[in-house]
Structures are given as C-alpha cells and as structure tokens.
Amino acid sequence: DIQMTQSPSTLSASVGDRVTITCRASQSISYWLAWYQQKPGKAPNLLIYKASSLESGVPSRFSGSGSGTEFTLTISSLQPDDFATYYCQQYHSYSRSFGQGTKVEIK
Amino acid sequence: QVQLQESGPGLVKPSETLSLTCTVSGGSISSNHWSWFRQPPGKGLEWIAYIYYSGSTNYNPSLQSRVTLSIDTSKSQVSLRLSSVTAADTAVYYCARGDYGSGQIWGQGTLVTVSS
C-alpha cells in the first residue's frame, strides 16, 4: 500500500499569509493526487485534482504542484473562509489512500 | 446539479451487517465512478471502495473481505454492505462521485454507530 504523509499536522497562520502544505507518497503516484478542504461537520470539498488542476468554482488562490512522490498545496493569501482541515489523497494505486490531514488554524 | 444522499440505519449491532444506499439525483449514474469513504469521529478519511457504472469494482484491501458494492442504474442508487461490524466501524459514511476513487461531488454523510 502507498502511504501518504502530510506536513505539518497543524499550521497556525494569519489572514493574508501564504500557506504551503506538503504531501509525500511512499512511492511514485505520477500526478494522481487530489487535495480536499474539510470543515467541521461537513463533507470534504475537492480543491485540486491530478496534482495541479483547479476544480471548477474553487478560488484561484488555491494551487497545487508536484509529481512522483512530492506534492504541495499552496494558498496564496489566506482568507477567513480557509481555516479548515486539508487532506491529500492518491488515486494511483489499487488502494486509494489519504494523508492524515493538516489543520489550518488562526494565529 | 448532481446531488448525492446517503441513507440507512444509524445504529448497527456488533457482528451484524451495515447497509447503506446512496441515491443520485440531478444527473446520470452512468459513465462515472462512485465511491464510499468513511471518517471515524475526530479522525481522518478512509477510502472504502468504488464501483463503475458498468458494475466493475475496486475495494480497499483492508476491508475487501467484508465489503460489497452494488449499483442499480434503474434506481440511480449505489449500495454499500459491510459485514461483521465492530465498534471500529463507527464512522460518518460518505458516498461520492469522482474519477477512479477520488471525490468530486460528495453526499452530506451519514453517521453509523456500532453498538449493542
């Protein structure tokens, strides 16, 4: 199975900050990576698919990059609505798997 | 727009079978992959399985011996059965549409508690 490791687990930031979350795969997954945002009590919301493609309706301050084993999600200017937990998911291997999540908190 | 709604019992006894249905509205169930995910209270997300509209399936190896997915295109429904449940299967269960087990459109989720 492919293990997905996100860092950091928690991130404290202020409105307007540039935020970067990293996701590493235990083996190459090419570009088969998605990023989700989840708020308490809500279903996840797809932000990025195929590592760098922005899902329709998602603000352009969100961007994704990477391929192979290392990926990043960047929020160019953090907004109040962005305080949430973020997950990466690989959908390359037979068994899809998620990172453990990164909680973005208000500093 | 496409909407997904999970339904089923909120309480299941240990050793019994959990059965959930995802009803798709506002769009076709055909030509798409349909997944089930779950999230134990306070924990992260876990992919359970996906099914293509043709009926082909892909299961999480850790759950494969206990999981069955099925699809009824005439009713626009995808069903999940998880047998021999324990307290560790207590979670919010989500269905979702997305390519190859990703989640582009999600249902609101349904909490299933395993308890006697």
PDB file of C-alpha atoms in Angstrom:
ATOM      1  CA  ASP A   1       0.000   0.000   0.000  1.00  0.00           C
ATOM      2  CA  ILE A   2       1.065   3.575  -0.669  1.00  0.00           C
ATOM      3  CA  GLN A   3       1.450   5.697   2.453  1.00  0.00           C
ATOM      4  CA  MET A   4       0.696   9.407   2.240  1.00  0.00           C
ATOM      5  CA  THR A   5       2.389  11.717   4.736  1.00  0.00           C
ATOM      6  CA  GLN A   6       1.294  15.312   5.147  1.00  0.00           C
ATOM      7  CA  SER A   7       3.211  18.061   6.862  1.00  0.00           C
ATOM      8  CA  PRO A   8       2.697  19.922   9.016  1.00  0.00           C
ATOM      9  CA  SER A   9      -0.117  18.336  11.003  1.00  0.00           C
ATOM     10  CA  THR A  10      -1.171  21.732  12.298  1.00  0.00           C
ATOM     11  CA  LEU A  11      -0.405  25.148  10.895  1.00  0.00           C
ATOM     12  CA  SER A  12      -1.076  28.493  12.567  1.00  0.00           C
ATOM     13  CA  ALA A  13      -1.381  31.402  10.174  1.00  0.00           C
ATOM     14  CA  SER A  14      -2.905  34.835   9.774  1.00  0.00           C
ATOM     15  CA  VAL A  15      -5.262  36.223   7.173  1.00  0.00           C
ATOM     16  CA  GLY A  16      -3.223  37.240   4.153  1.00  0.00           C
ATOM     17  CA  ASP A  17      -0.413  34.747   4.780  1.00  0.00           C
ATOM     18  CA  ARG A  18       0.924  32.470   2.063  1.00  0.00           C
ATOM     19  CA  VAL A  19       0.444  28.885   3.227  1.00  0.00           C
ATOM     20  CA  THR A  20       2.049  25.717   1.902  1.00  0.00           C
ATOM     21  CA  ILE A  21       1.126  22.145   2.826  1.00  0.00           C
ATOM     22  CA  THR A  22       3.262  19.215   1.708  1.00  0.00           C
ATOM     23  CA  CYS A  23       2.168  15.677   0.898  1.00  0.00           C
ATOM     24  CA  ARG A  24       4.669  12.885   0.289  1.00  0.00           C
ATOM     25  CA  ALA A  25       3.902   9.481  -1.174  1.00  0.00           C
ATOM     26  CA  SER A  26       5.837   6.362  -0.189  1.00  0.00           C
ATOM     27  CA  GLN A  27       6.233   5.542  -3.887  1.00  0.00           C
ATOM     28  CA  SER A  28       5.563   7.299  -7.160  1.00  0.00           C
ATOM     29  CA  ILE A  29       1.949   8.131  -7.917  1.00  0.00           C
ATOM     30  CA  SER A  30       2.668  10.191 -11.048  1.00  0.00           C
ATOM     31  CA  TYR A  31       0.148  13.065 -10.874  1.00  0.00           C
ATOM     32  CA  TRP A  32      -2.759  11.099  -9.423  1.00  0.00           C
ATOM     33  CA  LEU A  33      -3.244  13.297  -6.380  1.00  0.00           C
ATOM     34  CA  ALA A  34      -6.210  15.263  -5.088  1.00  0.00           C
ATOM     35  CA  TRP A  35      -6.488  17.907  -2.371  1.00  0.00           C
ATOM     36  CA  TYR A  36      -9.610  18.429  -0.274  1.00  0.00           C
ATOM     37  CA  GLN A  37     -10.760  21.014   2.241  1.00  0.00           C
ATOM     38  CA  GLN A  38     -12.989  19.889   5.094  1.00  0.00           C
ATOM     39  CA  LYS A  39     -14.786  21.998   7.656  1.00  0.00           C
ATOM     40  CA  PRO A  40     -16.246  20.587  10.901  1.00  0.00           C
ATOM     41  CA  GLY A  41     -19.414  18.593  10.341  1.00  0.00           C
ATOM     42  CA  LYS A  42     -19.197  18.893   6.563  1.00  0.00           C
ATOM     43  CA  ALA A  43     -18.195  16.624   3.716  1.00  0.00           C
ATOM     44  CA  PRO A  44     -14.807  17.211   2.090  1.00  0.00           C
ATOM     45  CA  ASN A  45     -14.674  19.624  -0.828  1.00  0.00           C
ATOM     46  CA  LEU A  46     -12.420  18.902  -3.800  1.00  0.00           C
ATOM     47  CA  LEU A  47      -9.925  21.693  -4.461  1.00  0.00           C
ATOM     48  CA  ILE A  48      -7.307  20.196  -6.779  1.00  0.00           C
ATOM     49  CA  TYR A  49      -7.219  17.049  -8.919  1.00  0.00           C
ATOM     50  CA  LYS A  50      -4.425  15.479 -10.960  1.00  0.00           C
ATOM     51  CA  ALA A  51      -1.963  17.307  -8.691  1.00  0.00           C
ATOM     52  CA  SER A  52      -2.372  20.746 -10.245  1.00  0.00           C
ATOM     53  CA  SER A  53      -5.795  21.085 -11.880  1.00  0.00           C
ATOM     54  CA  LEU A  54      -8.084  23.524 -10.101  1.00  0.00           C
ATOM     55  CA  GLU A  55     -11.611  22.206  -9.601  1.00  0.00           C
ATOM     56  CA  SER A  56     -14.317  24.384 -11.085  1.00  0.00           C
ATOM     57  CA  GLY A  57     -15.562  27.040  -8.682  1.00  0.00           C
ATOM     58  CA  VAL A  58     -12.530  26.883  -6.399  1.00  0.00           C
ATOM     59  CA  PRO A  59     -10.836  30.269  -5.842  1.00  0.00           C
ATOM     60  CA  SER A  60      -7.632  30.830  -7.760  1.00  0.00           C
ATOM     61  CA  ARG A  61      -5.688  31.479  -4.537  1.00  0.00           C
ATOM     62  CA  PHE A  62      -5.511  27.682  -4.247  1.00  0.00           C
ATOM     63  CA  SER A  63      -2.894  25.923  -6.337  1.00  0.00           C
ATOM     64  CA  GLY A  64      -1.275  22.519  -6.443  1.00  0.00           C
ATOM     65  CA  SER A  65       2.046  21.309  -7.751  1.00  0.00           C
ATOM     66  CA  GLY A  66       4.276  18.274  -7.840  1.00  0.00           C
ATOM     67  CA  SER A  67       4.546  14.833  -9.353  1.00  0.00           C
ATOM     68  CA  GLY A  68       6.001  11.494  -8.445  1.00  0.00           C
ATOM     69  CA  THR A  69       6.296  11.462  -4.667  1.00  0.00           C
ATOM     70  CA  GLU A  70       6.235  15.086  -3.514  1.00  0.00           C
ATOM     71  CA  PHE A  71       3.304  17.473  -3.792  1.00  0.00           C
ATOM     72  CA  THR A  72       2.303  20.838  -2.391  1.00  0.00           C
ATOM     73  CA  LEU A  73      -0.914  22.735  -1.871  1.00  0.00           C
ATOM     74  CA  THR A  74      -0.453  26.489  -1.708  1.00  0.00           C
ATOM     75  CA  ILE A  75      -2.914  29.131  -0.585  1.00  0.00           C
ATOM     76  CA  SER A  76      -1.518  32.391  -1.892  1.00  0.00           C
ATOM     77  CA  SER A  77      -3.341  34.690   0.532  1.00  0.00           C
ATOM     78  CA  LEU A  78      -5.186  33.013   3.363  1.00  0.00           C
ATOM     79  CA  GLN A  79      -8.788  34.137   3.776  1.00  0.00           C
ATOM     80  CA  PRO A  80     -11.078  33.718   6.820  1.00  0.00           C
ATOM     81  CA  ASP A  81     -13.040  31.018   5.000  1.00  0.00           C
ATOM     82  CA  ASP A  82      -9.881  28.949   4.513  1.00  0.00           C
ATOM     83  CA  PHE A  83      -9.438  27.930   8.152  1.00  0.00           C
ATOM     84  CA  ALA A  84     -10.158  24.213   7.871  1.00  0.00           C
ATOM     85  CA  THR A  85      -8.513  20.820   7.616  1.00  0.00           C
ATOM     86  CA  TYR A  86      -6.859  19.822   4.343  1.00  0.00           C
ATOM     87  CA  TYR A  87      -6.301  16.282   3.074  1.00  0.00           C
ATOM     88  CA  CYS A  88      -4.351  14.867   0.183  1.00  0.00           C
ATOM     89  CA  GLN A  89      -5.443  11.624  -1.495  1.00  0.00           C
ATOM     90  CA  GLN A  90      -3.656   9.445  -4.006  1.00  0.00           C
ATOM     91  CA  TYR A  91      -5.721   7.600  -6.583  1.00  0.00           C
ATOM     92  CA  HIS A  92      -2.943   5.876  -8.453  1.00  0.00           C
ATOM     93  CA  SER A  93      -2.521   2.564  -6.713  1.00  0.00           C
ATOM     94  CA  TYR A  94      -5.075  -0.215  -6.407  1.00  0.00           C
ATOM     95  CA  SER A  95      -5.884   1.058  -2.922  1.00  0.00           C
ATOM     96  CA  ARG A  96      -6.571   4.767  -2.672  1.00  0.00           C
ATOM     97  CA  SER A  97      -5.221   6.441   0.461  1.00  0.00           C
ATOM     98  CA  PHE A  98      -5.294   9.759   2.283  1.00  0.00           C
ATOM     99  CA  GLY A  99      -2.795  11.787   4.206  1.00  0.00           C
ATOM    100  CA  GLN A 100      -3.535  12.285   7.887  1.00  0.00           C
ATOM    101  CA  GLY A 101      -4.691  15.857   7.381  1.00  0.00           C
ATOM    102  CA  THR A 102      -3.372  19.351   8.062  1.00  0.00           C
ATOM    103  CA  LYS A 103      -5.399  21.655  10.281  1.00  0.00           C
ATOM    104  CA  VAL A 104      -5.004  25.329   9.401  1.00  0.00           C
ATOM    105  CA  GLU A 105      -5.702  27.427  12.484  1.00  0.00           C
ATOM    106  CA  ILE A 106      -5.946  31.133  13.161  1.00  0.00           C
ATOM    107  CA  LYS A 107      -2.732  32.548  14.585  1.00  0.00           C
TER     108      LYS A 107
ATOM    109  CA  GLN B   1     -26.719  19.854 -10.360  1.00  0.00           C
ATOM    110  CA  VAL B   2     -25.816  16.365  -9.226  1.00  0.00           C
ATOM    111  CA  GLN B   3     -26.682  15.595  -5.607  1.00  0.00           C
ATOM    112  CA  LEU B   4     -25.933  12.500  -3.548  1.00  0.00           C
ATOM    113  CA  GLN B   5     -27.866  11.373  -0.481  1.00  0.00           C
ATOM    114  CA  GLU B   6     -26.795   8.574   1.840  1.00  0.00           C
ATOM    115  CA  SER B   7     -29.441   6.639   3.736  1.00  0.00           C
ATOM    116  CA  GLY B   8     -29.585   3.683   6.074  1.00  0.00           C
ATOM    117  CA  PRO B   9     -29.691   2.716   9.750  1.00  0.00           C
ATOM    118  CA  GLY B  10     -27.800   4.943  12.128  1.00  0.00           C
ATOM    119  CA  LEU B  11     -27.242   2.129  14.633  1.00  0.00           C
ATOM    120  CA  VAL B  12     -25.943  -1.349  13.880  1.00  0.00           C
ATOM    121  CA  LYS B  13     -25.196  -4.123  16.359  1.00  0.00           C
ATOM    122  CA  PRO B  14     -21.740  -5.709  16.562  1.00  0.00           C
ATOM    123  CA  SER B  15     -21.255  -8.696  14.222  1.00  0.00           C
ATOM    124  CA  GLU B  16     -24.165  -7.585  12.032  1.00  0.00           C
ATOM    125  CA  THR B  17     -24.083  -6.120   8.527  1.00  0.00           C
ATOM    126  CA  LEU B  18     -24.089  -2.395   7.832  1.00  0.00           C
ATOM    127  CA  SER B  19     -26.127  -1.493   4.746  1.00  0.00           C
ATOM    128  CA  LEU B  20     -26.207   1.973   3.202  1.00  0.00           C
ATOM    129  CA  THR B  21     -27.649   3.365  -0.012  1.00  0.00           C
ATOM    130  CA  CYS B  22     -26.542   6.397  -1.979  1.00  0.00           C
ATOM    131  CA  THR B  23     -29.217   7.924  -4.187  1.00  0.00           C
ATOM    132  CA  VAL B  24     -28.075  10.095  -7.069  1.00  0.00           C
ATOM    133  CA  SER B  25     -30.270  12.916  -8.318  1.00  0.00           C
ATOM    134  CA  GLY B  26     -29.906  15.698 -10.841  1.00  0.00           C
ATOM    135  CA  GLY B  27     -27.667  13.703 -13.144  1.00  0.00           C
ATOM    136  CA  SER B  28     -26.897  10.332 -14.647  1.00  0.00           C
ATOM    137  CA  ILE B  29     -25.367   7.496 -12.692  1.00  0.00           C
ATOM    138  CA  SER B  30     -23.830   6.227 -15.921  1.00  0.00           C
ATOM    139  CA  SER B  31     -20.275   6.887 -17.110  1.00  0.00           C
ATOM    140  CA  ASN B  32     -18.965   7.640 -13.635  1.00  0.00           C
ATOM    141  CA  HIS B  33     -17.114   6.099 -10.726  1.00  0.00           C
ATOM    142  CA  TRP B  34     -18.951   6.027  -7.389  1.00  0.00           C
ATOM    143  CA  SER B  35     -17.055   5.687  -4.144  1.00  0.00           C
ATOM    144  CA  TRP B  36     -17.697   5.172  -0.486  1.00  0.00           C
ATOM    145  CA  PHE B  37     -15.499   6.790   2.153  1.00  0.00           C
ATOM    146  CA  ARG B  38     -15.699   6.910   5.907  1.00  0.00           C
ATOM    147  CA  GLN B  39     -14.409   9.054   8.750  1.00  0.00           C
ATOM    148  CA  PRO B  40     -14.397   7.894  12.375  1.00  0.00           C
ATOM    149  CA  PRO B  41     -15.321  10.650  14.828  1.00  0.00           C
ATOM    150  CA  GLY B  42     -12.421  13.068  15.202  1.00  0.00           C
ATOM    151  CA  LYS B  43     -10.200  11.150  12.761  1.00  0.00           C
ATOM    152  CA  GLY B  44      -9.144  11.241   9.128  1.00  0.00           C
ATOM    153  CA  LEU B  45     -10.673   9.994   5.921  1.00  0.00           C
ATOM    154  CA  GLU B  46     -10.561   6.411   4.654  1.00  0.00           C
ATOM    155  CA  TRP B  47     -11.480   5.207   1.171  1.00  0.00           C
ATOM    156  CA  ILE B  48     -13.626   2.059   1.272  1.00  0.00           C
ATOM    157  CA  ALA B  49     -14.281   1.143  -2.367  1.00  0.00           C
ATOM    158  CA  TYR B  50     -15.545   2.349  -5.714  1.00  0.00           C
ATOM    159  CA  ILE B  51     -17.791   0.959  -8.399  1.00  0.00           C
ATOM    160  CA  TYR B  52     -18.061   1.932 -12.029  1.00  0.00           C
ATOM    161  CA  TYR B  53     -21.498   2.250 -13.594  1.00  0.00           C
ATOM    162  CA  SER B  54     -20.777  -0.962 -15.523  1.00  0.00           C
ATOM    163  CA  GLY B  55     -20.509  -2.802 -12.203  1.00  0.00           C
ATOM    164  CA  SER B  56     -16.737  -3.256 -12.001  1.00  0.00           C
ATOM    165  CA  THR B  57     -15.401  -2.686  -8.502  1.00  0.00           C
ATOM    166  CA  ASN B  58     -12.234  -1.858  -6.599  1.00  0.00           C
ATOM    167  CA  TYR B  59     -12.026  -2.450  -2.849  1.00  0.00           C
ATOM    168  CA  ASN B  60      -9.692  -1.295  -0.098  1.00  0.00           C
ATOM    169  CA  PRO B  61      -7.648  -4.430   0.642  1.00  0.00           C
ATOM    170  CA  SER B  62      -8.008  -3.843   4.377  1.00  0.00           C
ATOM    171  CA  LEU B  63     -11.804  -4.102   4.081  1.00  0.00           C
ATOM    172  CA  GLN B  64     -12.184  -6.259   0.986  1.00  0.00           C
ATOM    173  CA  SER B  65     -13.227  -9.418   2.813  1.00  0.00           C
ATOM    174  CA  ARG B  66     -16.177  -7.617   4.404  1.00  0.00           C
ATOM    175  CA  VAL B  67     -17.311  -5.109   1.756  1.00  0.00           C
ATOM    176  CA  THR B  68     -19.671  -5.413  -1.179  1.00  0.00           C
ATOM    177  CA  LEU B  69     -20.686  -2.582  -3.503  1.00  0.00           C
ATOM    178  CA  SER B  70     -23.520  -2.776  -5.975  1.00  0.00           C
ATOM    179  CA  ILE B  71     -25.165  -0.381  -8.401  1.00  0.00           C
ATOM    180  CA  ASP B  72     -28.762  -0.126  -9.615  1.00  0.00           C
ATOM    181  CA  THR B  73     -28.806   2.168 -12.611  1.00  0.00           C
ATOM    182  CA  SER B  74     -32.597   1.982 -12.893  1.00  0.00           C
ATOM    183  CA  LYS B  75     -32.935   3.489  -9.427  1.00  0.00           C
ATOM    184  CA  SER B  76     -29.793   5.673  -9.616  1.00  0.00           C
ATOM    185  CA  GLN B  77     -28.518   4.047  -6.451  1.00  0.00           C
ATOM    186  CA  VAL B  78     -25.199   2.726  -5.206  1.00  0.00           C
ATOM    187  CA  SER B  79     -25.223   0.417  -2.216  1.00  0.00           C
ATOM    188  CA  LEU B  80     -22.633  -0.498   0.401  1.00  0.00           C
ATOM    189  CA  ARG B  81     -22.686  -3.588   2.592  1.00  0.00           C
ATOM    190  CA  LEU B  82     -20.090  -4.070   5.336  1.00  0.00           C
ATOM    191  CA  SER B  83     -20.325  -7.327   7.240  1.00  0.00           C
ATOM    192  CA  SER B  84     -19.220  -8.395  10.717  1.00  0.00           C
ATOM    193  CA  VAL B  85     -19.016  -4.845  12.023  1.00  0.00           C
ATOM    194  CA  THR B  86     -17.279  -3.852  15.229  1.00  0.00           C
ATOM    195  CA  ALA B  87     -17.019  -0.601  17.157  1.00  0.00           C
ATOM    196  CA  ALA B  88     -14.066   0.292  14.910  1.00  0.00           C
ATOM    197  CA  ASP B  89     -16.526   0.657  12.025  1.00  0.00           C
ATOM    198  CA  THR B  90     -18.323   3.534  13.763  1.00  0.00           C
ATOM    199  CA  ALA B  91     -17.919   6.475  11.427  1.00  0.00           C
ATOM    200  CA  VAL B  92     -19.563   9.015   9.166  1.00  0.00           C
ATOM    201  CA  TYR B  93     -20.001   7.256   5.831  1.00  0.00           C
ATOM    202  CA  TYR B  94     -19.902   9.307   2.645  1.00  0.00           C
ATOM    203  CA  CYS B  95     -20.684   8.444  -0.931  1.00  0.00           C
ATOM    204  CA  ALA B  96     -19.043  10.442  -3.703  1.00  0.00           C
ATOM    205  CA  ARG B  97     -18.703  10.688  -7.445  1.00  0.00           C
ATOM    206  CA  GLY B  98     -15.227  11.045  -8.868  1.00  0.00           C
ATOM    207  CA  ASP B  99     -12.743   9.533 -11.245  1.00  0.00           C
ATOM    208  CA  TYR B 100     -11.094   6.306 -10.080  1.00  0.00           C
ATOM    209  CA  GLY B 101     -11.903   6.676  -6.397  1.00  0.00           C
ATOM    210  CA  SER B 102     -11.412  10.390  -5.975  1.00  0.00           C
ATOM    211  CA  GLY B 103     -14.250  12.548  -4.705  1.00  0.00           C
ATOM    212  CA  GLN B 104     -15.508  15.346  -6.903  1.00  0.00           C
ATOM    213  CA  ILE B 105     -19.080  15.505  -5.584  1.00  0.00           C
ATOM    214  CA  TRP B 106     -19.930  14.258  -2.100  1.00  0.00           C
ATOM    215  CA  GLY B 107     -23.042  13.420  -0.180  1.00  0.00           C
ATOM    216  CA  GLN B 108     -23.593  15.040   3.197  1.00  0.00           C
ATOM    217  CA  GLY B 109     -22.611  11.852   5.013  1.00  0.00           C
ATOM    218  CA  THR B 110     -24.425   9.651   7.493  1.00  0.00           C
ATOM    219  CA  LEU B 111     -23.236   8.642  10.947  1.00  0.00           C
ATOM    220  CA  VAL B 112     -23.325   4.927  11.650  1.00  0.00           C
ATOM    221  CA  THR B 113     -22.721   3.795  15.202  1.00  0.00           C
ATOM    222  CA  VAL B 114     -21.904   0.197  16.004  1.00  0.00           C
ATOM    223  CA  SER B 115     -23.177  -0.633  19.449  1.00  0.00           C
ATOM    224  CA  SER B 116     -25.293  -3.202  21.203  1.00  0.00           C
TER     225      SER B 116
END
